[in-house]
Amino acid sequence: MRIGILTGGGDCPGLNAVIRAVVRKGTMFYGDSVVGFLEGWRGVVENRTLELDLDAIAGIIHRGGTILRTSRTNPARDPDGLAKVRRTFEAQRLDALIAVGGDDTLGVAHWISGAGLPVVGVPKTIDNDLSGTDLCFGFDTAVAIATEAVDRLHSTAEAHNRVLVVEVMGREAGWIAVYSGVAGGADVILIPEKPYDLEAVCELLRRRHARGKYFSIVVVAEGARPAGGAGPVTQGATIDAFGHARLGGVGNLLAEQIERHTGYETRVVILGHTQRGGTPTAFDRMLATRYGVQATDMVHRGEFGRMASLQGQTMASVPLAEALGRNRKVDDALYELATVFFG
Ligand code: F6P
C-alpha cells in the first residue's frame, strides 16, 4: 500500500517514534511505501512531502519535535480545501493517510473521512485530555519535566521563605498539574476543572505558615480560572486557525494576588514550551511506538474513520468521532486525592 502520514497541532515528545513505527511496520512487514506530509495539513493541501524510507527514520526515536514539522493549518477553512486534499490523495496515489494529532487535527481527519477518504487517527496531546483513549504519548515527558521543575523550585523557595507559583500547560484539563503537583509535593494545585477561590488558596498557605513552613509551592494549570465566571487568562487577542486563544499568565495574576492578600513574598515560573521540548521519556517512546504499529495494522485491516486507542493496557480502535468535541477531564476522585496534600 501507499500510506501517507502527517503530524499536526502542537508538537509533542514521541511524534518521531510514531513516524518511525509506521515506516518500520509498513515497509518491513507489509511491503508498503510511506510518504510524510510536511507541516501538518498544510503539506496535504500543498502536496509537500518527504519520502519516508528506512534511512529517513534512522536514529529518530529519541528525538523531540517531529521530522515532518507541524502547523495548525485548517483545510476546512478553505472553500477548496477538500478538493485540494483529494487532489493530493490522487497525485500521491494514497491508499490511506495516518493523521497524528489532537482534537483539531483529528477533527479534520473526521471531516475528510466523512467525504470518503481513507484515514486513520493517532491521538496526541501533552495535555492528555483527548477523549476515546486512556493515555496520550507526550504526557509522561511533560509530567517528568514539570516535576523536575517543582523539585528544583523547592530549595530556592525554602531558602527565601517564598511562595513559588509554577504555571504548567493544560488548557481544558489539569492532568499535568495534578500529576506533577502530587509527584513534586506541591502545597496547592489549581486546575481548569475546579475554579478556585483565592481566599481559600491563601488560607491554605497561611495554614502552612502556622505549622512553621515558611515557603510554599502552588502548581497552576494555564487554563485554571477563579470561581465566579471569569474565563482563562489569555495572551492578547490572537486566535489560531481553529479558533483557540493563546493561554498563559494565570500564574502571574495568582502570584500578584497571593502576595497582596497574604503578605508572603511570591514569585512565578511559567514552564511553557519547555514541557514540550526535548527527548521523550522511555515510557512515551514505547507508547508512541505502540500507537504507530497499531495505526499501520488498522490501515491494513481497513479500519478507516477510526483512531488508535489505548484502553487499559491494550491497544484498540474507536470511531474518530469519539475523540472529538469533548475533553477528558481530571476526575473528582483524583483531584480529591491531590487535596489530601494541600496546605
Ligand atoms: O494543546 C497542547 C498545548 O501545549 C496547550 O497546553 C497549550 O495551550 C497549547 O498547546 C500551546 O500551543 P502553541 O504551540 O500554539 O503555543
Tab-separated table of C-alpha atoms and ligand atoms in Angstrom:
chain	number	residue	atom	x	y	z
A	1	MET	CA	0.000	0.000	0.000
A	2	ARG	CA	0.981	3.641	-0.298
A	3	ILE	CA	0.498	5.266	3.126
A	4	GLY	CA	0.726	8.961	3.979
A	5	ILE	CA	1.413	10.329	7.448
A	6	LEU	CA	1.227	13.827	8.942
A	7	THR	CA	1.774	15.384	12.373
A	8	GLY	CA	-0.498	18.354	13.169
A	9	GLY	CA	-1.122	20.810	16.012
A	10	GLY	CA	1.301	21.489	18.862
A	11	ASP	CA	4.333	19.212	18.835
A	12	CYS	CA	4.673	16.514	21.427
A	13	PRO	CA	7.569	14.272	22.547
A	14	GLY	CA	7.074	10.891	20.859
A	15	LEU	CA	5.927	12.077	17.423
A	16	ASN	CA	9.117	10.785	15.807
A	17	ALA	CA	8.624	7.417	17.483
A	18	VAL	CA	5.154	7.157	15.867
A	19	ILE	CA	6.567	8.034	12.414
A	20	ARG	CA	9.375	5.501	12.838
A	21	ALA	CA	6.958	2.772	13.914
A	22	VAL	CA	4.650	3.361	10.934
A	23	VAL	CA	7.575	3.205	8.496
A	24	ARG	CA	9.145	0.138	10.110
A	25	LYS	CA	5.918	-1.852	10.339
A	26	GLY	CA	4.685	-0.662	6.956
A	27	THR	CA	7.809	-1.191	4.876
A	28	MET	CA	9.378	-4.213	6.584
A	29	PHE	CA	6.246	-6.178	7.449
A	30	TYR	CA	3.689	-5.212	4.800
A	31	GLY	CA	5.910	-4.013	1.919
A	32	ASP	CA	4.295	-0.533	1.968
A	33	SER	CA	5.777	2.735	0.802
A	34	VAL	CA	5.303	5.646	3.200
A	35	VAL	CA	5.222	9.345	2.388
A	36	GLY	CA	5.303	12.083	5.012
A	37	PHE	CA	3.388	15.344	4.560
A	38	LEU	CA	5.230	18.412	5.801
A	39	GLU	CA	3.768	20.770	8.418
A	40	GLY	CA	0.512	19.021	9.199
A	41	TRP	CA	-2.492	19.540	6.954
A	42	ARG	CA	-0.603	22.311	5.115
A	43	GLY	CA	1.562	19.632	3.490
A	44	VAL	CA	-1.518	17.731	2.320
A	45	VAL	CA	-3.195	20.849	0.922
A	46	GLU	CA	0.005	21.886	-0.879
A	47	ASN	CA	1.243	18.357	-1.646
A	48	ARG	CA	4.604	18.980	0.036
A	49	THR	CA	6.182	15.725	1.059
A	50	LEU	CA	9.171	13.841	2.414
A	51	GLU	CA	9.634	10.255	1.254
A	52	LEU	CA	9.964	8.109	4.367
A	53	ASP	CA	12.222	5.118	3.773
A	54	LEU	CA	14.242	3.287	6.408
A	55	ASP	CA	17.126	5.768	6.133
A	56	ALA	CA	14.807	8.726	6.739
A	57	ILE	CA	13.667	7.333	10.083
A	58	ALA	CA	17.000	6.015	11.338
A	59	GLY	CA	18.078	7.409	14.703
A	60	ILE	CA	14.964	9.458	15.460
A	61	ILE	CA	13.208	7.560	18.258
A	62	HIS	CA	14.874	9.629	20.983
A	63	ARG	CA	14.410	12.990	19.252
A	64	GLY	CA	11.771	15.515	20.325
A	65	GLY	CA	9.761	17.596	17.839
A	66	THR	CA	8.796	15.952	14.549
A	67	ILE	CA	10.902	15.360	11.442
A	68	LEU	CA	7.776	16.258	9.427
A	69	ARG	CA	7.341	19.535	11.297
A	70	THR	CA	3.835	20.692	12.183
A	71	SER	CA	1.297	23.506	11.827
A	72	ARG	CA	-2.214	24.427	12.835
A	73	THR	CA	-3.383	24.759	9.217
A	74	ASN	CA	-7.100	24.024	8.905
A	75	PRO	CA	-8.117	22.968	5.370
A	76	ALA	CA	-11.787	23.193	6.339
A	77	ARG	CA	-11.419	26.992	6.347
A	78	ASP	CA	-10.530	26.979	2.656
A	79	PRO	CA	-13.591	26.578	0.374
A	80	ASP	CA	-11.376	24.455	-1.941
A	81	GLY	CA	-9.764	22.618	0.988
A	82	LEU	CA	-11.429	19.268	0.414
A	83	ALA	CA	-10.756	19.360	-3.350
A	84	LYS	CA	-7.088	20.121	-2.671
A	85	VAL	CA	-6.842	17.222	-0.219
A	86	ARG	CA	-8.463	14.909	-2.779
A	87	ARG	CA	-6.032	16.062	-5.489
A	88	THR	CA	-3.096	15.224	-3.242
A	89	PHE	CA	-4.513	11.769	-2.479
A	90	GLU	CA	-4.702	11.164	-6.221
A	91	ALA	CA	-1.314	12.698	-7.041
A	92	GLN	CA	0.361	10.576	-4.364
A	93	ARG	CA	-1.787	7.505	-5.183
A	94	LEU	CA	-2.512	7.219	-1.469
A	95	ASP	CA	-4.316	4.151	-0.170
A	96	ALA	CA	-4.533	5.623	3.317
A	97	LEU	CA	-3.491	8.582	5.448
A	98	ILE	CA	-2.460	8.410	9.114
A	99	ALA	CA	-3.122	11.728	10.893
A	100	VAL	CA	-1.312	12.175	14.206
A	101	GLY	CA	-2.807	14.996	16.236
A	102	GLY	CA	-5.194	16.317	18.824
A	103	ASP	CA	-8.800	17.438	18.678
A	104	ASP	CA	-8.241	19.870	15.773
A	105	THR	CA	-6.097	17.653	13.537
A	106	LEU	CA	-8.362	14.666	14.158
A	107	GLY	CA	-11.419	16.861	13.515
A	108	VAL	CA	-10.099	17.463	10.004
A	109	ALA	CA	-9.386	13.719	9.679
A	110	HIS	CA	-13.004	13.027	10.627
A	111	TRP	CA	-14.193	15.606	8.093
A	112	ILE	CA	-12.264	14.069	5.164
A	113	SER	CA	-13.254	10.596	6.309
A	114	GLY	CA	-16.908	11.690	6.057
A	115	ALA	CA	-16.120	12.651	2.457
A	116	GLY	CA	-14.996	9.061	1.787
A	117	LEU	CA	-11.211	9.356	2.128
A	118	PRO	CA	-9.399	6.511	3.944
A	119	VAL	CA	-7.909	7.964	7.116
A	120	VAL	CA	-6.781	6.616	10.495
A	121	GLY	CA	-6.075	8.820	13.531
A	122	VAL	CA	-3.436	8.650	16.257
A	123	PRO	CA	-4.176	10.677	19.415
A	124	LYS	CA	-1.582	13.223	20.503
A	125	THR	CA	-1.508	15.938	23.143
A	126	ILE	CA	0.737	16.574	26.105
A	127	ASP	CA	-2.390	17.841	27.905
A	128	ASN	CA	-3.613	14.193	27.937
A	129	ASP	CA	-7.212	15.344	27.578
A	130	LEU	CA	-8.332	13.635	24.354
A	131	SER	CA	-11.428	11.507	24.708
A	132	GLY	CA	-11.548	7.995	23.236
A	133	THR	CA	-8.233	6.881	24.690
A	134	ASP	CA	-6.878	6.391	28.201
A	135	LEU	CA	-3.465	7.992	27.683
A	136	CYS	CA	-1.667	10.183	25.135
A	137	PHE	CA	2.061	9.929	24.464
A	138	GLY	CA	3.996	13.087	25.409
A	139	PHE	CA	2.128	13.471	28.680
A	140	ASP	CA	4.624	11.379	30.658
A	141	THR	CA	7.510	13.513	29.355
A	142	ALA	CA	5.702	16.750	30.208
A	143	VAL	CA	4.990	15.475	33.726
A	144	ALA	CA	8.641	14.473	34.191
A	145	ILE	CA	9.823	17.942	33.123
A	146	ALA	CA	7.266	19.755	35.305
A	147	THR	CA	8.029	17.529	38.299
A	148	GLU	CA	11.734	18.208	37.983
A	149	ALA	CA	10.985	21.941	37.923
A	150	VAL	CA	8.831	21.678	41.063
A	151	ASP	CA	11.574	19.650	42.775
A	152	ARG	CA	14.176	22.277	41.921
A	153	LEU	CA	11.992	25.189	42.980
A	154	HIS	CA	11.553	23.740	46.473
A	155	SER	CA	15.087	24.578	47.588
A	156	THR	CA	15.092	28.163	46.351
A	157	ALA	CA	11.587	28.778	47.720
A	158	GLU	CA	12.689	27.443	51.091
A	159	ALA	CA	15.932	29.447	51.113
A	160	HIS	CA	13.993	32.698	50.620
A	161	ASN	CA	10.780	31.982	52.580
A	162	ARG	CA	8.858	32.499	49.333
A	163	VAL	CA	5.743	31.243	47.673
A	164	LEU	CA	6.549	29.937	44.185
A	165	VAL	CA	3.732	29.702	41.672
A	166	VAL	CA	4.510	27.240	38.852
A	167	GLU	CA	2.307	27.529	35.756
A	168	VAL	CA	2.111	24.377	33.647
A	169	MET	CA	0.251	23.545	30.415
A	170	GLY	CA	-3.320	22.250	30.385
A	171	ARG	CA	-5.947	24.269	28.553
A	172	GLU	CA	-9.096	22.344	29.391
A	173	ALA	CA	-7.846	19.723	31.812
A	174	GLY	CA	-5.345	19.746	34.660
A	175	TRP	CA	-3.641	16.383	34.158
A	176	ILE	CA	-0.090	17.786	34.044
A	177	ALA	CA	-0.781	19.991	37.075
A	178	VAL	CA	-2.202	17.148	39.173
A	179	TYR	CA	0.488	14.609	38.278
A	180	SER	CA	3.461	16.979	38.602
A	181	GLY	CA	1.943	18.677	41.626
A	182	VAL	CA	1.355	15.484	43.587
A	183	ALA	CA	4.655	13.924	42.453
A	184	GLY	CA	6.565	17.119	43.257
A	185	GLY	CA	4.899	17.662	46.643
A	186	ALA	CA	3.129	20.934	45.764
A	187	ASP	CA	1.067	22.581	48.502
A	188	VAL	CA	-1.794	23.755	46.284
A	189	ILE	CA	-2.795	22.549	42.790
A	190	LEU	CA	-5.260	24.534	40.679
A	191	ILE	CA	-6.860	23.101	37.547
A	192	PRO	CA	-9.437	24.210	34.937
A	193	GLU	CA	-11.975	21.648	36.158
A	194	LYS	CA	-12.164	23.253	39.627
A	195	PRO	CA	-12.494	27.056	39.554
A	196	TYR	CA	-10.531	28.322	42.544
A	197	ASP	CA	-11.382	30.590	45.437
A	198	LEU	CA	-8.452	32.949	46.048
A	199	GLU	CA	-9.216	33.330	49.754
A	200	ALA	CA	-9.259	29.529	50.194
A	201	VAL	CA	-5.858	29.293	48.442
A	202	CYS	CA	-4.426	31.990	50.724
A	203	GLU	CA	-5.858	30.232	53.766
A	204	LEU	CA	-4.049	27.002	52.826
A	205	LEU	CA	-0.784	28.931	52.622
A	206	ARG	CA	-1.413	30.631	55.981
A	207	ARG	CA	-2.100	27.193	57.485
A	208	ARG	CA	1.347	26.044	56.328
A	209	HIS	CA	2.963	29.087	57.877
A	210	ALA	CA	1.106	28.409	61.107
A	211	ARG	CA	2.724	24.930	61.056
A	212	GLY	CA	6.147	26.545	60.752
A	213	LYS	CA	6.610	26.085	56.991
A	214	TYR	CA	7.623	29.451	55.552
A	215	PHE	CA	7.662	28.510	51.879
A	216	SER	CA	5.036	27.045	49.568
A	217	ILE	CA	4.707	25.742	46.021
A	218	VAL	CA	1.498	26.373	44.062
A	219	VAL	CA	1.095	24.490	40.743
A	220	VAL	CA	-1.479	26.044	38.430
A	221	ALA	CA	-2.647	24.832	35.013
A	222	GLU	CA	-2.708	27.554	32.337
A	223	GLY	CA	-6.478	27.049	31.899
A	224	ALA	CA	-7.311	27.438	35.612
A	225	ARG	CA	-9.708	30.252	36.445
A	226	PRO	CA	-11.216	31.820	39.529
A	227	ALA	CA	-14.695	30.852	40.658
A	228	GLY	CA	-17.324	33.350	39.612
A	229	GLY	CA	-17.356	33.004	35.857
A	230	ALA	CA	-14.186	34.734	34.594
A	231	GLY	CA	-12.575	32.966	31.611
A	232	PRO	CA	-8.969	31.709	31.465
A	233	VAL	CA	-6.139	34.247	31.213
A	234	THR	CA	-5.099	34.785	27.586
A	235	GLN	CA	-2.079	36.409	25.944
A	236	GLY	CA	-3.675	39.097	23.830
A	237	ALA	CA	-6.473	38.542	21.337
A	238	THR	CA	-4.619	36.187	18.963
A	239	ILE	CA	-6.775	33.290	17.785
A	240	ASP	CA	-5.405	30.298	15.825
A	241	ALA	CA	-6.935	28.707	12.689
A	242	PHE	CA	-9.125	26.510	14.893
A	243	GLY	CA	-10.406	29.447	16.973
A	244	HIS	CA	-8.301	28.900	20.108
A	245	ALA	CA	-6.928	31.801	22.119
A	246	ARG	CA	-3.308	31.693	23.275
A	247	LEU	CA	-3.444	30.944	27.018
A	248	GLY	CA	-0.872	31.878	29.638
A	249	GLY	CA	-0.401	34.265	32.518
A	250	VAL	CA	-2.735	32.941	35.205
A	251	GLY	CA	0.422	32.284	37.251
A	252	ASN	CA	1.359	35.983	37.174
A	253	LEU	CA	-2.116	37.004	38.245
A	254	LEU	CA	-2.197	34.481	41.046
A	255	ALA	CA	1.286	35.367	42.320
A	256	GLU	CA	0.386	39.032	42.490
A	257	GLN	CA	-2.878	38.283	44.315
A	258	ILE	CA	-1.295	35.835	46.777
A	259	GLU	CA	1.424	38.342	47.685
A	260	ARG	CA	-1.143	41.110	48.149
A	261	HIS	CA	-3.550	39.015	50.256
A	262	THR	CA	-1.037	37.150	52.442
A	263	GLY	CA	1.959	39.483	52.551
A	264	TYR	CA	4.206	36.487	51.635
A	265	GLU	CA	6.832	37.265	49.015
A	266	THR	CA	5.795	35.402	45.856
A	267	ARG	CA	7.494	34.559	42.552
A	268	VAL	CA	6.183	32.920	39.412
A	269	VAL	CA	7.697	30.443	36.941
A	270	ILE	CA	5.867	29.729	33.678
A	271	LEU	CA	7.201	26.460	32.237
A	272	GLY	CA	5.545	26.942	28.835
A	273	HIS	CA	7.015	25.111	25.858
A	274	THR	CA	9.867	23.659	27.924
A	275	GLN	CA	7.297	20.966	28.724
A	276	ARG	CA	7.004	20.015	25.048
A	277	GLY	CA	10.664	20.218	24.094
A	278	GLY	CA	13.461	17.687	24.049
A	279	THR	CA	13.775	13.979	24.336
A	280	PRO	CA	10.746	11.802	25.183
A	281	THR	CA	10.802	9.501	28.207
A	282	ALA	CA	11.231	5.775	27.597
A	283	PHE	CA	7.549	5.353	28.502
A	284	ASP	CA	6.465	7.827	25.804
A	285	ARG	CA	8.756	6.250	23.184
A	286	MET	CA	7.155	2.884	23.924
A	287	LEU	CA	3.585	4.221	23.929
A	288	ALA	CA	4.131	6.197	20.711
A	289	THR	CA	5.654	3.092	19.083
A	290	ARG	CA	2.578	1.058	20.043
A	291	TYR	CA	0.290	3.731	18.552
A	292	GLY	CA	2.284	3.778	15.286
A	293	VAL	CA	2.217	-0.002	14.881
A	294	GLN	CA	-1.486	-0.127	15.759
A	295	ALA	CA	-2.344	2.602	13.210
A	296	THR	CA	-0.457	0.714	10.477
A	297	ASP	CA	-2.292	-2.508	11.322
A	298	MET	CA	-5.595	-0.602	11.277
A	299	VAL	CA	-4.821	0.650	7.760
A	300	HIS	CA	-4.249	-2.924	6.612
A	301	ARG	CA	-7.436	-4.107	8.284
A	302	GLY	CA	-9.341	-1.297	6.518
A	303	GLU	CA	-10.389	0.293	9.832
A	304	PHE	CA	-10.834	3.780	8.369
A	305	GLY	CA	-12.538	6.703	10.075
A	306	ARG	CA	-11.189	5.333	13.361
A	307	MET	CA	-8.473	6.247	15.855
A	308	ALA	CA	-5.884	4.046	17.547
A	309	SER	CA	-6.722	3.965	21.224
A	310	LEU	CA	-5.188	2.696	24.468
A	311	GLN	CA	-7.844	1.027	26.603
A	312	GLY	CA	-6.382	-0.041	29.912
A	313	GLN	CA	-3.175	-1.824	28.860
A	314	THR	CA	-4.454	-2.849	25.446
A	315	MET	CA	-4.329	-1.218	22.010
A	316	ALA	CA	-7.750	-0.932	20.394
A	317	SER	CA	-9.560	1.355	17.968
A	318	VAL	CA	-12.550	3.690	18.321
A	319	PRO	CA	-14.506	5.808	15.814
A	320	LEU	CA	-12.755	9.167	15.293
A	321	ALA	CA	-15.937	10.902	16.431
A	322	GLU	CA	-15.386	9.529	19.944
A	323	ALA	CA	-12.257	11.626	20.334
A	324	LEU	CA	-13.810	14.882	19.230
A	325	GLY	CA	-15.612	17.797	20.794
A	326	ARG	CA	-15.244	16.892	24.469
A	327	ASN	CA	-12.172	16.752	26.650
A	328	ARG	CA	-11.272	14.010	29.073
A	329	LYS	CA	-11.227	15.817	32.406
A	330	VAL	CA	-9.431	15.076	35.663
A	331	ASP	CA	-11.988	13.108	37.651
A	332	ASP	CA	-13.176	14.179	41.081
A	333	ALA	CA	-11.582	11.207	42.840
A	334	LEU	CA	-8.113	12.027	41.507
A	335	TYR	CA	-8.389	15.704	42.440
A	336	GLU	CA	-9.626	14.724	45.883
A	337	LEU	CA	-6.505	12.600	46.285
A	338	ALA	CA	-4.392	15.648	45.400
A	339	THR	CA	-6.173	17.797	48.014
A	340	VAL	CA	-5.022	15.421	50.784
A	341	PHE	CA	-1.598	17.049	50.385
A	342	PHE	CA	-2.721	20.698	50.244
A	343	GLY	CA	-1.629	23.243	52.847
B	1	F6P	O1	-2.671	21.520	23.483
B	1	F6P	C1	-1.364	21.420	23.841
B	1	F6P	C2	-0.799	22.746	24.226
B	1	F6P	O2	0.516	22.501	24.643
B	1	F6P	C3	-1.614	23.503	25.275
B	1	F6P	O3	-1.382	23.088	26.573
B	1	F6P	C4	-1.177	24.916	25.025
B	1	F6P	O4	-2.152	25.849	25.442
B	1	F6P	C5	-1.016	24.957	23.559
B	1	F6P	O5	-0.730	23.650	23.138
B	1	F6P	C6	0.079	25.901	23.124
B	1	F6P	O6	0.166	25.891	21.759
B	1	F6P	P1	1.182	26.726	20.870
B	1	F6P	O7	2.190	25.743	20.394
B	1	F6P	O8	0.344	27.240	19.750
B	1	F6P	O9	1.787	27.787	21.707
